[in-house]
Tab-separated table of C-alpha atoms in Angstrom:
chain	number	residue	atom	x	y	z
A	1	UNK	CA	14.896	15.839	4.653
A	2	UNK	CA	13.145	12.605	3.961
A	3	UNK	CA	9.794	11.131	3.876
A	4	UNK	CA	7.790	10.337	7.199
A	5	UNK	CA	6.436	6.939	6.875
A	6	UNK	CA	4.587	5.809	10.119
A	7	UNK	CA	3.870	2.409	10.713
A	8	UNK	CA	0.944	1.482	13.184
A	9	UNK	CA	1.044	-2.134	14.387
A	10	UNK	CA	-0.942	-2.421	17.594
A	11	UNK	CA	-1.186	-6.113	17.305
A	12	UNK	CA	2.677	-6.469	17.049
A	13	UNK	CA	2.393	-8.728	13.870
A	14	UNK	CA	5.728	-9.714	12.738
A	15	UNK	CA	6.623	-7.240	9.997
A	16	UNK	CA	9.955	-5.857	8.597
A	17	UNK	CA	9.330	-2.411	9.244
A	18	UNK	CA	12.582	-1.083	7.365
A	19	UNK	CA	11.822	-3.097	4.243
A	20	UNK	CA	8.104	-1.813	4.317
A	21	UNK	CA	9.421	1.650	4.631
A	22	UNK	CA	11.746	1.059	1.789
A	23	UNK	CA	8.911	-0.075	-0.550
A	24	UNK	CA	6.939	3.218	0.158
A	25	UNK	CA	9.975	5.232	-0.336
A	26	UNK	CA	10.981	3.296	-3.507
A	27	UNK	CA	7.519	4.302	-5.072
A	28	UNK	CA	7.868	7.952	-3.859
A	29	UNK	CA	11.296	8.292	-5.150
A	30	UNK	CA	10.491	6.891	-8.625
A	31	UNK	CA	7.509	9.439	-8.874
A	32	UNK	CA	9.584	12.369	-7.412
A	33	UNK	CA	7.233	13.108	-4.772
A	34	UNK	CA	8.179	15.981	-2.329
A	35	UNK	CA	10.656	14.404	0.252
A	36	UNK	CA	8.709	16.108	3.120
A	37	UNK	CA	5.533	13.927	2.296
A	38	UNK	CA	4.226	11.657	4.911
A	39	UNK	CA	2.182	8.622	4.839
A	40	UNK	CA	0.850	6.022	7.290
A	41	UNK	CA	0.722	2.186	7.107
A	42	UNK	CA	-1.686	0.639	9.367
A	43	UNK	CA	-1.540	-3.091	10.051
A	44	UNK	CA	-4.753	-4.509	11.491
A	45	UNK	CA	-7.012	-7.681	11.339
A	46	UNK	CA	-9.487	-8.845	8.734
A	47	UNK	CA	-12.573	-7.662	10.613
A	48	UNK	CA	-11.334	-4.033	10.884
A	49	UNK	CA	-10.377	-4.082	7.032
A	50	UNK	CA	-13.733	-5.672	6.145
A	51	UNK	CA	-15.661	-2.957	8.138
A	52	UNK	CA	-13.636	-0.099	6.213
A	53	UNK	CA	-14.174	-2.099	2.825
A	54	UNK	CA	-18.003	-2.111	3.484
A	55	UNK	CA	-18.005	1.517	4.620
A	56	UNK	CA	-15.882	2.954	1.733
A	57	UNK	CA	-16.439	0.421	-1.389
A	58	UNK	CA	-19.703	-1.321	-0.270
A	59	UNK	CA	-18.047	-4.693	-0.226
A	60	UNK	CA	-18.709	-6.655	2.741
A	61	UNK	CA	-15.651	-8.854	2.789
A	62	UNK	CA	-12.051	-8.395	3.993
A	63	UNK	CA	-9.195	-7.544	1.485
A	64	UNK	CA	-5.298	-7.419	1.618
A	65	UNK	CA	-5.004	-3.512	1.536
A	66	UNK	CA	-7.006	-0.449	1.309
A	67	UNK	CA	-5.719	2.964	0.362
A	68	UNK	CA	-7.134	6.224	1.681
A	69	UNK	CA	-5.702	9.370	-0.225
A	70	UNK	CA	-5.632	12.414	1.982
A	71	UNK	CA	-7.711	15.283	0.872
A	72	UNK	CA	-5.428	18.366	-0.415
A	73	UNK	CA	-4.912	20.993	2.084
A	74	UNK	CA	-6.435	24.347	1.425
A	75	UNK	CA	-3.943	26.749	-0.166
A	76	UNK	CA	-3.786	28.883	2.878
A	77	UNK	CA	-2.364	26.187	4.986
A	78	UNK	CA	1.409	26.445	4.258
A	79	UNK	CA	3.215	25.118	7.249
A	80	UNK	CA	1.957	21.633	6.931
A	81	UNK	CA	3.836	18.678	5.532
A	82	UNK	CA	2.113	17.092	2.394
A	83	UNK	CA	0.225	14.213	3.871
A	84	UNK	CA	-0.518	11.714	1.212
A	85	UNK	CA	-2.836	9.354	3.127
A	86	UNK	CA	-3.202	6.139	4.725
A	87	UNK	CA	-2.656	2.344	3.874
A	88	UNK	CA	-4.507	-0.211	5.838
A	89	UNK	CA	-3.505	-3.841	5.446
A	90	UNK	CA	-5.053	-6.817	6.958
A	91	UNK	CA	-2.233	-8.740	8.035
A	92	UNK	CA	-4.111	-12.187	8.476
A	93	UNK	CA	-5.652	-11.807	5.156
A	94	UNK	CA	-2.244	-10.999	3.430
A	95	UNK	CA	-0.207	-13.747	5.538
A	96	UNK	CA	-2.863	-16.364	4.304
A	97	UNK	CA	-2.546	-15.032	0.945
A	98	UNK	CA	1.354	-15.545	0.824
A	99	UNK	CA	1.043	-19.135	2.462
A	100	UNK	CA	-1.706	-20.107	-0.225
A	101	UNK	CA	0.749	-18.885	-3.173
A	102	UNK	CA	3.938	-19.995	-1.479
A	103	UNK	CA	5.381	-16.342	-1.427
A	104	UNK	CA	7.721	-15.022	1.154
A	105	UNK	CA	5.396	-12.817	3.475
A	106	UNK	CA	7.778	-9.883	3.573
A	107	UNK	CA	7.635	-9.646	-0.355
A	108	UNK	CA	3.907	-9.896	-0.351
A	109	UNK	CA	3.608	-7.189	2.059
A	110	UNK	CA	6.038	-5.022	0.176
A	111	UNK	CA	3.833	-5.535	-3.038
A	112	UNK	CA	0.898	-4.371	-0.761
A	113	UNK	CA	2.666	-1.283	0.377
A	114	UNK	CA	3.763	-0.444	-3.261
A	115	UNK	CA	0.329	-1.011	-4.634
A	116	UNK	CA	-1.316	1.053	-2.081
A	117	UNK	CA	1.297	3.797	-2.329
A	118	UNK	CA	0.482	3.919	-5.993
A	119	UNK	CA	-3.144	4.494	-5.356
A	120	UNK	CA	-2.227	7.316	-2.849
A	121	UNK	CA	-0.410	8.815	-5.924
A	122	UNK	CA	-3.607	8.627	-8.014
A	123	UNK	CA	-2.860	5.400	-9.780
A	124	UNK	CA	-5.824	3.087	-10.267
A	125	UNK	CA	-6.705	-0.184	-12.232
A	126	UNK	CA	-10.161	0.624	-13.162
A	127	UNK	CA	-9.740	0.378	-16.774
A	128	UNK	CA	-7.350	-1.605	-19.178
A	129	UNK	CA	-5.135	1.197	-19.800
A	130	UNK	CA	-4.921	2.518	-16.037
A	131	UNK	CA	-4.395	-1.111	-15.042
A	132	UNK	CA	-1.466	-1.303	-17.657
A	133	UNK	CA	0.004	1.978	-16.494
A	134	UNK	CA	-0.138	0.964	-12.746
A	135	UNK	CA	1.154	-2.379	-13.151
A	136	UNK	CA	4.072	-1.044	-15.160
A	137	UNK	CA	4.887	1.295	-12.286
A	138	UNK	CA	4.364	-1.518	-9.642
A	139	UNK	CA	6.754	-3.798	-11.699
A	140	UNK	CA	9.393	-1.187	-11.665
A	141	UNK	CA	9.245	-0.716	-8.020
A	142	UNK	CA	9.310	-4.297	-7.234
A	143	UNK	CA	12.230	-4.914	-9.731
A	144	UNK	CA	14.096	-2.070	-8.029
A	145	UNK	CA	13.673	-3.838	-4.727
A	146	UNK	CA	14.508	-7.387	-6.016
A	147	UNK	CA	11.026	-8.725	-5.738
A	148	UNK	CA	9.819	-11.242	-8.060
A	149	UNK	CA	6.957	-9.717	-10.139
A	150	UNK	CA	5.208	-12.995	-10.467
A	151	UNK	CA	3.846	-12.395	-6.943
A	152	UNK	CA	1.392	-9.896	-8.840
A	153	UNK	CA	-0.402	-12.595	-11.189
A	154	UNK	CA	-0.998	-15.007	-8.427
A	155	UNK	CA	-2.643	-12.483	-6.083
A	156	UNK	CA	-4.958	-10.709	-8.805
A	157	UNK	CA	-7.760	-13.180	-8.278
A	158	UNK	CA	-7.575	-13.375	-4.583
């Protein structure tokens, strides 16, 4: 059995679906997550992400990726696959970031999937210690996919 990684791309943005699934799988494998687990990656526009960002984080601006971890299922539900949650990526925002920093778009999108998947697994960057732990896990996943870790510092301030 392997992970179920669903990608929703109703606008038909130019993405490398297999590479993005590999990015999520890399993180899940590195954390020994149940192979029956399921996540969804949604690609949408800046306006949709801005609305979600305002609704859930009280920030009235678009961003590159938002993570929505699933609530744990009640113990009495045993026949459902473990659902980890959703990643929502603003493709135009992410694309503009890649151009601005002269990064390959597919690598930048993989970074966002890796970063978001780590959030689904409980990582955060709200304190220096948490940030160091999350950035180390993120670097491990990037290196394992042969993606330059220099993408991270240039995107931190955007």
